[in-house]
mmCIF file of C-alpha atoms in Angstrom:
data_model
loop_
_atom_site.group_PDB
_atom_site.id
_atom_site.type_symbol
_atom_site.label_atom_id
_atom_site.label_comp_id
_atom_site.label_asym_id
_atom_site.label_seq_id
_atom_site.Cartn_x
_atom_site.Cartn_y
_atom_site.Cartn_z
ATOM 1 C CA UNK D 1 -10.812 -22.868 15.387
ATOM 2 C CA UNK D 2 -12.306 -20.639 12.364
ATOM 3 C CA UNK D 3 -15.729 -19.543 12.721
ATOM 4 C CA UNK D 4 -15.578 -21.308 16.093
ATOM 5 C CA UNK D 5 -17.066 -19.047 19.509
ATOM 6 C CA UNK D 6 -15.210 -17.047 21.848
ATOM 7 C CA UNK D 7 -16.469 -16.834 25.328
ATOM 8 C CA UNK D 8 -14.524 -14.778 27.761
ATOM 9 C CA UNK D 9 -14.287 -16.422 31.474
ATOM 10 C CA UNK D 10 -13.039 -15.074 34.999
ATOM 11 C CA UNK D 11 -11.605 -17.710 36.839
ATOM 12 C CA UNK D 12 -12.607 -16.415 40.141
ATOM 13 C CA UNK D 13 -11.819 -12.739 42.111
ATOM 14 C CA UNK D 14 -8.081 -11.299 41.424
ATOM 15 C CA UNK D 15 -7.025 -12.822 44.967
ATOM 16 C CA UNK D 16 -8.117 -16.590 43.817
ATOM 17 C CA UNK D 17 -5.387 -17.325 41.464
ATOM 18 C CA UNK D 18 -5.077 -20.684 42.774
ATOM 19 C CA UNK D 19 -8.457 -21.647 40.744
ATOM 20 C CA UNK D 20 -6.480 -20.721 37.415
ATOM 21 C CA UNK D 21 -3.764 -23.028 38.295
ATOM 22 C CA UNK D 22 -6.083 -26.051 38.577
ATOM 23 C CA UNK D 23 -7.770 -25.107 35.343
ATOM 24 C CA UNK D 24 -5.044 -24.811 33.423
ATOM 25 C CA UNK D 25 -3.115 -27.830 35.295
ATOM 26 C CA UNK D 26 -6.252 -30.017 35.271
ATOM 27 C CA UNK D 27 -7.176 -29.228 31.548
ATOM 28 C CA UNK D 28 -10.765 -27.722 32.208
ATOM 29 C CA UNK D 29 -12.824 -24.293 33.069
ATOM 30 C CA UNK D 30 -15.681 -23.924 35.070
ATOM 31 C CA UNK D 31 -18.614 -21.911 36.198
ATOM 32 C CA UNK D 32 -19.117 -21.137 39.894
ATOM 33 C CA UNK D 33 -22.848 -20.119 41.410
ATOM 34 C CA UNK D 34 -22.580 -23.042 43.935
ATOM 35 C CA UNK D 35 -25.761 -22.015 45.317
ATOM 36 C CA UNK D 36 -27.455 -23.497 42.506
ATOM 37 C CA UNK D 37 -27.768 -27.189 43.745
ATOM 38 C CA UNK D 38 -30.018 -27.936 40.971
ATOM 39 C CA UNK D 39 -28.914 -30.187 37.980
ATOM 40 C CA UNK D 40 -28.972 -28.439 34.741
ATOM 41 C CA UNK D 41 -30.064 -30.985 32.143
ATOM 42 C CA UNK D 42 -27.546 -32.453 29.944
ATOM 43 C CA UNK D 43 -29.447 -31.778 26.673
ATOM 44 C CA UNK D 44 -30.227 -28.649 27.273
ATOM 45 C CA UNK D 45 -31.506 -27.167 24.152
ATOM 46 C CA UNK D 46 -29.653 -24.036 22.846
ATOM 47 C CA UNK D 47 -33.097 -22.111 22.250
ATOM 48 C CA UNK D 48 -35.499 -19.621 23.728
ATOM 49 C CA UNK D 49 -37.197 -23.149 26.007
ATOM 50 C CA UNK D 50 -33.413 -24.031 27.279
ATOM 51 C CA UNK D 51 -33.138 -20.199 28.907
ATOM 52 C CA UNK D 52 -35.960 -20.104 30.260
ATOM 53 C CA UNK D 53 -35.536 -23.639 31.463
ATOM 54 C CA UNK D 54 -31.866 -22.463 33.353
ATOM 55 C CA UNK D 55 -33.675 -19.438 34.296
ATOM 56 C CA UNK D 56 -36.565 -21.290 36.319
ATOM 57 C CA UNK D 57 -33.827 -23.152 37.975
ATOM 58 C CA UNK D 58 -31.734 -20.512 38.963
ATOM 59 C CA UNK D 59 -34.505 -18.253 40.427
ATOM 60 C CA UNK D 60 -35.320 -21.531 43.211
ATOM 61 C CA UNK D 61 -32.237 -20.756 44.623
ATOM 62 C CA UNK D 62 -30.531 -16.973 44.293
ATOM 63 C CA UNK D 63 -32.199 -13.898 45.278
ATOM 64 C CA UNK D 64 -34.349 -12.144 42.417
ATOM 65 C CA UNK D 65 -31.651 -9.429 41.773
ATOM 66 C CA UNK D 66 -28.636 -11.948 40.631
ATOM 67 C CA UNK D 67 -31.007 -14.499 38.501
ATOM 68 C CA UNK D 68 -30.611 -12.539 35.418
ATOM 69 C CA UNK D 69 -26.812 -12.575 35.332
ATOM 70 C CA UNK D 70 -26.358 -16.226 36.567
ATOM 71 C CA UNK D 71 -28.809 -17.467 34.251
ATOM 72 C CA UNK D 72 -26.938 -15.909 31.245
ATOM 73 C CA UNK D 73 -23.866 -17.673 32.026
ATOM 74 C CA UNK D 74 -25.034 -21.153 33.342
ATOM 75 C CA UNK D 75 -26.808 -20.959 30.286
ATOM 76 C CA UNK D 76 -24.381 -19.882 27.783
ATOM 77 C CA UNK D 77 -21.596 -22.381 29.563
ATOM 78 C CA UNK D 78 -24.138 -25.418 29.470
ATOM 79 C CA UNK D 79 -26.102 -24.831 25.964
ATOM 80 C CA UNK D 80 -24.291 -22.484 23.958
ATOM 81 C CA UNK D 81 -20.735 -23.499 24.254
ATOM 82 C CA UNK D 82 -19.613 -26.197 22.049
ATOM 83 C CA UNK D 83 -16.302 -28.506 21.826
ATOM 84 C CA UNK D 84 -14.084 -26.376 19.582
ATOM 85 C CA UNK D 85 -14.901 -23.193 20.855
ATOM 86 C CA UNK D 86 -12.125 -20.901 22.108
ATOM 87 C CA UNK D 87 -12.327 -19.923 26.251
ATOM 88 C CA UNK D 88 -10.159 -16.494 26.926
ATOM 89 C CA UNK D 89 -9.348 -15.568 30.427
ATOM 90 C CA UNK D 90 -7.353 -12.518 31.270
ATOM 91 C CA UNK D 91 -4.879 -12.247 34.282
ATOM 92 C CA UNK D 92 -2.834 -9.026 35.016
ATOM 93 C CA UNK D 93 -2.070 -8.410 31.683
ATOM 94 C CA UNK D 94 -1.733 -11.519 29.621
ATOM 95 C CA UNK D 95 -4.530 -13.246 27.779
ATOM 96 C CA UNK D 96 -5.135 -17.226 28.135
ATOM 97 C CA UNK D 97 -6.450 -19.173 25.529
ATOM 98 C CA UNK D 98 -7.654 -22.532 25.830
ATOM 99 C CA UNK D 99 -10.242 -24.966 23.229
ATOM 100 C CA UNK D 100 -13.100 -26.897 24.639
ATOM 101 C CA UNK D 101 -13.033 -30.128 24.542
ATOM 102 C CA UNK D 102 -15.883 -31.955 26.420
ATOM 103 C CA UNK D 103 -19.415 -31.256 27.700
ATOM 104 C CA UNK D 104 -20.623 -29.751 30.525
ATOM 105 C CA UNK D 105 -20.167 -32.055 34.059
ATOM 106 C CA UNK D 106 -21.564 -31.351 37.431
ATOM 107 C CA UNK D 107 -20.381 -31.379 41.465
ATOM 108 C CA UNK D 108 -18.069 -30.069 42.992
ATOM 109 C CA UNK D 109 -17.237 -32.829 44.688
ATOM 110 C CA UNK D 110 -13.936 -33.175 42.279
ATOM 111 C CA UNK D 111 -13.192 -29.407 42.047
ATOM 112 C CA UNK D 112 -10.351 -28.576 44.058
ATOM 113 C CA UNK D 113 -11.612 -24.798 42.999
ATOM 114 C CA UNK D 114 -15.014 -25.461 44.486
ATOM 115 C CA UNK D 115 -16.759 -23.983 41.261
ATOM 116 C CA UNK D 116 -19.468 -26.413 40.628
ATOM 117 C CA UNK D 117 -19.354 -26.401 36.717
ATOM 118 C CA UNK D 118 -16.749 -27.902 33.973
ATOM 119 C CA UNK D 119 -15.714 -28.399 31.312
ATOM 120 C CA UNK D 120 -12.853 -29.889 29.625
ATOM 121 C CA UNK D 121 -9.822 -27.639 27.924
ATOM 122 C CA UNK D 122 -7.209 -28.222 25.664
ATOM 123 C CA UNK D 123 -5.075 -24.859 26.943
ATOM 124 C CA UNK D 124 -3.454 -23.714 24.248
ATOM 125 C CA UNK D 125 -0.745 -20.949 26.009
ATOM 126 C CA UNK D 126 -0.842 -17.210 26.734
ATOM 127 C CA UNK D 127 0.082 -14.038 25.087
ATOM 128 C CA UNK D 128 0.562 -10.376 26.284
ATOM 129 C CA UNK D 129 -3.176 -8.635 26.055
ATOM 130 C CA UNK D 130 -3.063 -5.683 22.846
ATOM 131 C CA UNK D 131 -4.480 -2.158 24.240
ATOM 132 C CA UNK D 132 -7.265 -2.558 21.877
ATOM 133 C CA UNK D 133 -8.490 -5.794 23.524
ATOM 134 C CA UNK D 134 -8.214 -4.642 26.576
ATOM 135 C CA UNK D 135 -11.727 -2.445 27.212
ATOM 136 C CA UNK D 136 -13.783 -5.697 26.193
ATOM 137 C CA UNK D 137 -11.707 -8.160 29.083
ATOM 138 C CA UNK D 138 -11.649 -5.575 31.873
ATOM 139 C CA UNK D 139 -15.287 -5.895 33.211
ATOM 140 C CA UNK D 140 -17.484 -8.921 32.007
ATOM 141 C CA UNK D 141 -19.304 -11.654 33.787
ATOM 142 C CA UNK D 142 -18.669 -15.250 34.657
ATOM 143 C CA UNK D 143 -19.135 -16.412 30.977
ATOM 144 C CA UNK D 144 -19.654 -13.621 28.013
ATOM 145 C CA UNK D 145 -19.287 -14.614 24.023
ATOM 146 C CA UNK D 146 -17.124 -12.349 22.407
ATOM 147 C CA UNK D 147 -18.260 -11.257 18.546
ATOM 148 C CA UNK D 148 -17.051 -7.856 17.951
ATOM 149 C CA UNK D 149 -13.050 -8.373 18.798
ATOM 150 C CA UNK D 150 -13.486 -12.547 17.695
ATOM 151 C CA UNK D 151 -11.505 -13.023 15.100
ATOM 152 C CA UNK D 152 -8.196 -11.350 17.030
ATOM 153 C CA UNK D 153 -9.382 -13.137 20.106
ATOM 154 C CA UNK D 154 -8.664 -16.627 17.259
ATOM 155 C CA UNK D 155 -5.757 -14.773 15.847
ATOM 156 C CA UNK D 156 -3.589 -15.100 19.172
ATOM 157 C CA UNK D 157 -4.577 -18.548 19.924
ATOM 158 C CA UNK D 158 -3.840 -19.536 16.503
ATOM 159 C CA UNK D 159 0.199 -18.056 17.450
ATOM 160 C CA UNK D 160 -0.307 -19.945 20.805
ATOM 161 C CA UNK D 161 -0.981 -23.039 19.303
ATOM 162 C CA UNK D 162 1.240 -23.249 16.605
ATOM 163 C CA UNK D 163 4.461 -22.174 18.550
ATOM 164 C CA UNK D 164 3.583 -24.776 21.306
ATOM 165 C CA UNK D 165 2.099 -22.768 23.623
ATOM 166 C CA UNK D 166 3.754 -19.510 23.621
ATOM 167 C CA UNK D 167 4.302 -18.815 27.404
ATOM 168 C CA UNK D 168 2.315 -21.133 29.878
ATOM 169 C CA UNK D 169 0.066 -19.532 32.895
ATOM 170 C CA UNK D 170 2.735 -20.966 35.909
ATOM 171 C CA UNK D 171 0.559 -22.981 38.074
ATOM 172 C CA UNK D 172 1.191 -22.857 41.988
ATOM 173 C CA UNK D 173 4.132 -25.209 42.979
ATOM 174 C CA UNK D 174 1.191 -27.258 45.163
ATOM 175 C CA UNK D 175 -2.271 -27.424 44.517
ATOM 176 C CA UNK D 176 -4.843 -26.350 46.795
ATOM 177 C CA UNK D 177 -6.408 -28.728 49.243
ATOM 178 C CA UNK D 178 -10.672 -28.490 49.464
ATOM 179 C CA UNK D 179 -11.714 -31.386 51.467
ATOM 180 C CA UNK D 180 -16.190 -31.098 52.864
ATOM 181 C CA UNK D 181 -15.941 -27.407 53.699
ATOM 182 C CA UNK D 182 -12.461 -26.793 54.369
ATOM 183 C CA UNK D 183 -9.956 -25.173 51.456
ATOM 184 C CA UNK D 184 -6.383 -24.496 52.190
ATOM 185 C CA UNK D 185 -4.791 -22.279 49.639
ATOM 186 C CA UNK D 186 -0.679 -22.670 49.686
ATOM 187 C CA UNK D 187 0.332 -19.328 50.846
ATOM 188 C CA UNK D 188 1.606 -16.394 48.144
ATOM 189 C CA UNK D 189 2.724 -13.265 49.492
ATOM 190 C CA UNK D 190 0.666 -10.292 48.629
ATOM 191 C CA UNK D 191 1.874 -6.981 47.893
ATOM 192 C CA UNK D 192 1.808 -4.451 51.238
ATOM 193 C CA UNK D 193 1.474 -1.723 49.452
ATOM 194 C CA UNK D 194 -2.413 -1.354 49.439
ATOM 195 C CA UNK D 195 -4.201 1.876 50.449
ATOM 196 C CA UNK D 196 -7.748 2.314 51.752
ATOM 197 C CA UNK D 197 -9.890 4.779 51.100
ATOM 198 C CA UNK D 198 -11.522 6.850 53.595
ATOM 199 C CA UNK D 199 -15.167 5.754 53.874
ATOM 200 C CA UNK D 200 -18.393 8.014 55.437
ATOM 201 C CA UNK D 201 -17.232 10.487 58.065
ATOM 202 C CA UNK D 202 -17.288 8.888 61.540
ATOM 203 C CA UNK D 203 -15.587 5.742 60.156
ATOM 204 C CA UNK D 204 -12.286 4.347 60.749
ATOM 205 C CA UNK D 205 -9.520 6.720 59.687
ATOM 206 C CA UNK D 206 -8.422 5.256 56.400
ATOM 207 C CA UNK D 207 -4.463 6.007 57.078
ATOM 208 C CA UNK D 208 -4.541 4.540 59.972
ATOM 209 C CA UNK D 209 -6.524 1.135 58.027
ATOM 210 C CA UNK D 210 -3.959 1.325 55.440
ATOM 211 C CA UNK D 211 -0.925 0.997 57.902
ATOM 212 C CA UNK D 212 -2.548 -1.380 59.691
ATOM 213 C CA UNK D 213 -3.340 -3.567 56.166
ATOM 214 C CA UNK D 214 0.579 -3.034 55.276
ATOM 215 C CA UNK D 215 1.914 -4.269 58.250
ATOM 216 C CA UNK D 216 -0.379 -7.351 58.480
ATOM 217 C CA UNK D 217 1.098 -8.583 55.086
ATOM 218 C CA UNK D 218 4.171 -7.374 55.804
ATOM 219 C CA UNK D 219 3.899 -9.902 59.227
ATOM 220 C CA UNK D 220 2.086 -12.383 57.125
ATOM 221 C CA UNK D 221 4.717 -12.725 54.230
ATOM 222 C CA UNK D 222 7.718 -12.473 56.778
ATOM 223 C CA UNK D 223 6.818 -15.012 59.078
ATOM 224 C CA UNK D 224 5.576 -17.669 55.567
ATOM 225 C CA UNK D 225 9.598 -16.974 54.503
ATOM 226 C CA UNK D 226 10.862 -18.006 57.629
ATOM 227 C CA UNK D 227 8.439 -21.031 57.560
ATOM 228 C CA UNK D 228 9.281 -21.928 54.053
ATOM 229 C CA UNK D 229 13.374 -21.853 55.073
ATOM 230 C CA UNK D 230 12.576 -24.136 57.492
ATOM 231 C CA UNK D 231 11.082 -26.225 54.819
ATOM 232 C CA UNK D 232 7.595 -26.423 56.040
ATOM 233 C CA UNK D 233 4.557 -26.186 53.685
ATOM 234 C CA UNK D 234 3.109 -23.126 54.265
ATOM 235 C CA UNK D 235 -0.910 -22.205 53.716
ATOM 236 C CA UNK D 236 -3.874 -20.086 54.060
ATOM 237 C CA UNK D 237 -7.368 -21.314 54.302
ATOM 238 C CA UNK D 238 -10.788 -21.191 55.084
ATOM 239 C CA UNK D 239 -13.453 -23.564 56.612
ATOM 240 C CA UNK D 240 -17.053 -22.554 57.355
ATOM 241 C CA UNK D 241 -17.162 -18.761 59.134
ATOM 242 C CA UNK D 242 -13.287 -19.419 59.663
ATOM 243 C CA UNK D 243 -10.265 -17.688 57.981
ATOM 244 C CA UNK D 244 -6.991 -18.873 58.773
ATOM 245 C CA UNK D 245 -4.002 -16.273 58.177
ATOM 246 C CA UNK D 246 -1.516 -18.893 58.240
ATOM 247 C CA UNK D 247 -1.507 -23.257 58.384
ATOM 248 C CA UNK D 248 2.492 -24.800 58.102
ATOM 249 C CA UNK D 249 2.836 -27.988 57.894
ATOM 250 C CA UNK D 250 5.883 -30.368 59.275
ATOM 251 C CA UNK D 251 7.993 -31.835 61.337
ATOM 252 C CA UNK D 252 5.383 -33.601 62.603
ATOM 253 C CA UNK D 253 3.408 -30.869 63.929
ATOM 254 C CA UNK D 254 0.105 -28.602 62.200
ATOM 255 C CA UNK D 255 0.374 -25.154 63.388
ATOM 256 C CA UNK D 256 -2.264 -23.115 63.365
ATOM 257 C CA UNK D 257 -1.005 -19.399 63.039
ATOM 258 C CA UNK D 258 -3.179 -15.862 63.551
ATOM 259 C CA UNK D 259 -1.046 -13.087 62.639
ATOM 260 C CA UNK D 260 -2.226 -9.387 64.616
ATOM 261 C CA UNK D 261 -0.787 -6.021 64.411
ATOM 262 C CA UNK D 262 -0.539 -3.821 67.643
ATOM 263 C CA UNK D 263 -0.878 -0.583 68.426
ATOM 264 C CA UNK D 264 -0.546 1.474 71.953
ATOM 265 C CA UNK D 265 -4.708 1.576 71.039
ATOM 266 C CA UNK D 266 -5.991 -1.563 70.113
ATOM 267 C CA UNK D 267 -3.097 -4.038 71.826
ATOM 268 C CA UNK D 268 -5.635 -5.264 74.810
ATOM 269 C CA UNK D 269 -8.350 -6.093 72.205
ATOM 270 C CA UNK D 270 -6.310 -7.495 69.248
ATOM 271 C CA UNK D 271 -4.604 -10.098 71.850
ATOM 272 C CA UNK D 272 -8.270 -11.074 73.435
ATOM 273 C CA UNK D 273 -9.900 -11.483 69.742
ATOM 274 C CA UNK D 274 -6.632 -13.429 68.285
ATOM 275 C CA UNK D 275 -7.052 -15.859 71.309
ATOM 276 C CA UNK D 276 -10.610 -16.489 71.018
ATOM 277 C CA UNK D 277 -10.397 -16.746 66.990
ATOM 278 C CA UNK D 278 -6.979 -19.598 67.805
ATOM 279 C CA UNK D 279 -9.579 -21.812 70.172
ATOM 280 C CA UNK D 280 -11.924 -21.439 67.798
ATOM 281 C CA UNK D 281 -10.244 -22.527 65.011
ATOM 282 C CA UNK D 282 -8.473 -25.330 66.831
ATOM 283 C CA UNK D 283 -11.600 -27.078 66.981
ATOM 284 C CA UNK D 284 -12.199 -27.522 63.134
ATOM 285 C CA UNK D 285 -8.903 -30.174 63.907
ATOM 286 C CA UNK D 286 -9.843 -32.188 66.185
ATOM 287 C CA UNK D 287 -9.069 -36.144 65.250
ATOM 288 C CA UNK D 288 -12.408 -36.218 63.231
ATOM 289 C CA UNK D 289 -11.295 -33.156 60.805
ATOM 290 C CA UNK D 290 -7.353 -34.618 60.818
ATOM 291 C CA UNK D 291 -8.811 -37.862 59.517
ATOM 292 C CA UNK D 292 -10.345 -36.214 56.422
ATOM 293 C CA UNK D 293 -7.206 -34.618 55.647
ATOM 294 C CA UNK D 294 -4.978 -37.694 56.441
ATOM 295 C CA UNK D 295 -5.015 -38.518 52.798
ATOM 296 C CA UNK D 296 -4.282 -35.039 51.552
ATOM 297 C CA UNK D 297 -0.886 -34.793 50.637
ATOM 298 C CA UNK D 298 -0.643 -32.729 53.941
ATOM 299 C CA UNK D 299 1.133 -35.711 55.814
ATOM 300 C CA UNK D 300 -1.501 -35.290 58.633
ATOM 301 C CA UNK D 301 -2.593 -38.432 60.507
ATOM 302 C CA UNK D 302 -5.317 -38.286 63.197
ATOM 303 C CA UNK D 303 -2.594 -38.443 65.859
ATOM 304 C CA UNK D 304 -0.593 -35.192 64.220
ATOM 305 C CA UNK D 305 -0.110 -32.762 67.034
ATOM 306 C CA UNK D 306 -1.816 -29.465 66.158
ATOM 307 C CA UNK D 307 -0.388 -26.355 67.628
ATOM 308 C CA UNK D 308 -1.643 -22.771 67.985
ATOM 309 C CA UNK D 309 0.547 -19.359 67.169
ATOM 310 C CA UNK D 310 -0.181 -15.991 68.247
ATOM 311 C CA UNK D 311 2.262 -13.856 66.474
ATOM 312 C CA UNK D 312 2.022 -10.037 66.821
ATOM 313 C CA UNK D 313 4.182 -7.163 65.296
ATOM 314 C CA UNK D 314 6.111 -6.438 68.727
ATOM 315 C CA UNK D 315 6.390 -7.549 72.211
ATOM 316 C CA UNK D 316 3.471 -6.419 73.782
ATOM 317 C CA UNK D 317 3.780 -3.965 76.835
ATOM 318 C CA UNK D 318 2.578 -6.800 79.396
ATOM 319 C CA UNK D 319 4.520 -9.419 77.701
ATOM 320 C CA UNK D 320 4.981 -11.639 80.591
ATOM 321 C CA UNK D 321 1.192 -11.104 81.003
ATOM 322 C CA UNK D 322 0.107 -12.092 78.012
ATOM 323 C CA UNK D 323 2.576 -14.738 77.480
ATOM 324 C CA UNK D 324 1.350 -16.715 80.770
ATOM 325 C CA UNK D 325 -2.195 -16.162 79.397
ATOM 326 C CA UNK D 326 -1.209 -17.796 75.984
ATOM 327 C CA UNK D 327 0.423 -20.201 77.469
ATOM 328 C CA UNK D 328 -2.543 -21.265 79.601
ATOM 329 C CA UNK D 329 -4.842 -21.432 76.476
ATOM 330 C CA UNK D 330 -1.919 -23.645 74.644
ATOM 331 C CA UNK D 331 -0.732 -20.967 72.131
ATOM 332 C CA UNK D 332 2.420 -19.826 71.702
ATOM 333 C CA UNK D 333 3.133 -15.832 71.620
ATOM 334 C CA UNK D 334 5.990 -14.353 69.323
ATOM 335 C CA UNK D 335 6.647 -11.793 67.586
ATOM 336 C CA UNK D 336 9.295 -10.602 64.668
ATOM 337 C CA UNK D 337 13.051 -11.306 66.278
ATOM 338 C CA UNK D 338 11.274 -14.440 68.495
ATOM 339 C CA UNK D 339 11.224 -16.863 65.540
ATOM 340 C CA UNK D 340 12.508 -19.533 67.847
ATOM 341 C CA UNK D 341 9.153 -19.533 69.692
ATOM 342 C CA UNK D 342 7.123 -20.586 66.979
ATOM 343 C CA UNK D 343 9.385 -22.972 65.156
ATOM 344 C CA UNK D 344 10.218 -26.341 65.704
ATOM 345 C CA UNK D 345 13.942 -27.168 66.872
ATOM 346 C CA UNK D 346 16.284 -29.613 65.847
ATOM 347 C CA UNK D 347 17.084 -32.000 68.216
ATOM 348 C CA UNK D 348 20.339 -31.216 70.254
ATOM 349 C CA UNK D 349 23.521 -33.236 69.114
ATOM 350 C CA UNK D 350 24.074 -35.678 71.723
ATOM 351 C CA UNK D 351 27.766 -34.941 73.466
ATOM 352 C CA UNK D 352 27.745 -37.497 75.960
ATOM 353 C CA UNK D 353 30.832 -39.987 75.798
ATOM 354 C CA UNK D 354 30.902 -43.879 75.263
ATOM 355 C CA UNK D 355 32.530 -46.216 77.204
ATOM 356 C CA UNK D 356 35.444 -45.774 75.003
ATOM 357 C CA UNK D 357 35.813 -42.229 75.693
ATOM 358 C CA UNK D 358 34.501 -41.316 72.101
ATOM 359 C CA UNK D 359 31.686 -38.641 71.904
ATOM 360 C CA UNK D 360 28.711 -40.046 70.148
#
């Protein structure tokens, strides 16, 4: 590890933690900028030719503004970085250390993270981030090498390594699903307290924003506990323009779940849009898309019933209204208190008597 280079890697946005797991779990790190289809040569040469080889490539398929900084780090990831080398990610407020151990492959076809770029990692463990390491991991791009703070960088991993791996990043209990364009994401709960800020005048009143944002993930993380007590698999996901709030999974059923929050306001629209968005979205499983996700892990067959939830923070004032209206569409409405709606129940004990008077 002496003398060896230290590149510092984001492993996706803050909410994407589930691309972390599968690096560390699957023993590699990777490079998004999917966009670039292109293959980057394998023997790329680590010179002046090789950047301006990566940068030719990148500029036939981004926008002139983001070639420079995509270039730099497909670049550095796929001719600079060597087997040996020491890959740092920061999360919250630990550091990550890991050593490279392969070359660079391509597709995305085996990335459950969808980032198109890899390369094997020997992760070493993790250890709490020192104050004056900090400024140089807050802000830094896809792939940056690391000189000035290096040595301290090899320092840690060094303790990592030699005490076994200090403490381990905790990958998610399951692993994400990506199958063509669809990626579920097994739900975490995110914190409510989130505030916006107010934007231009004339735009939405940021209090009102913020209460409505804390009460969606209030509803959101609520309503994935009671799922998970009921010991159904619980996700989020996305697939094409689509964004799914909530997927469970079980008892022979896939429910499709869009979670709204009323107001005396907005009721009339949020309850038209969350409709639309459920039919919409109930198309993307039809037989065809439960037969790519048959083999999963999802224990989906082409014949698995898919059902659609509206659930909304109260009763709504027409709830007989809207409920008929759901119920037309083939969505059930609930809301917190009306759990028994949306989950499946256990089938009744039978009390009827046999011929021997004995009740079975």
């Amino acid at each position: 590890m002496s003398g060896s280079s230290v590149w510092l890697m984001k492993a996706g946005r803050n909410h994407e933690r589930h691309r972390f797991d599968a690096w560390v779990r699957d023993g590699y790190c990777a490079v998004g900028f999917g966009e670039v289809t292109e293959e980057i040569p394998a023997d790329l040469p680590n010179d002046s030719y090789g950047k301006a080889r990566v940068r030719a490539i990148v500029a036939r398929h981004l926008p002139a503004a983001d070639v420079t900084g995509a270039a730099g780090s497909l670049f550095n990831f796929c001719a600079r970085m060597r087997t040996g080398d020491l890959v740092v990610v920061r999360r919250d407020d630990d550091l990550h250390f890991g050593e490279v151990t392969g070359r660079p492959e391509s597709g995305a076809a085996h990335n459950e993270d969808d980032y198109a770029r890899r390369r094997g990692v020997r992760w070493l463990g993790s250890r709490p981030c020192p104050s004056e390491l900090r400024p140089s991991t807050n802000r830094h791009p896809t792939v940056q090498y690391q000189d000035r703070n290096a040595e301290a960088f090899r320092d840690l991993a060094r303790d990592c390594d030699a005490s076994g791996g200090g403490t381990k990043p905790r990958a998610a209990e399951a692993a994400p699903v990506k199958v063509g364009r669809l990626t579920l994401v097994p739900y975490t709960r995110q914190d409510a307290d989130v505030s916006v800020a107010q934007a231009a005048p004339g735009a939405a009143d940021a209090t009102k924003v913020t209460r409505a944002h804390r009460l969606h993930r209030t509803l959101l993380g609520d309503l994935a506990d009671a799922a998970v007590s009921r010991d159904l698999r619980v996700w989020t996901g996305r697939d094409k323009g689509h964004a799914y709030d909530l997927l469970w999974s079980g008892g022979g059923a896939l429910t499709l779940c869009e979670v709204k929050s009323l107001t005396e306001e907005n009721e009339t629209n949020q309850l038209r849009e969350a409709i639309g968005q459920l039919l919409d979205y109930a198309d993307d499983f039809r037989p065809k898309g439960l037969r790519r996700l048959a083999g999963a892990g999802l224990d989906l067959t082409v014949t698995t019933r898919v059902r659609r939830v509206l659930w909304v923070s109260h009763p709504p004032a027409r709830a007989k209204h809207w409920s008929r209206v759901c119920e037309g569409a083939g969505i059930t409405l609930g809301w917190p208190g009306a759990e028994a709606r949306v989950f499946p129940q256990p089938a009744p004990v039978s009390t009827a008597r046999s011929p021997s008077g004995l009740t079975r």
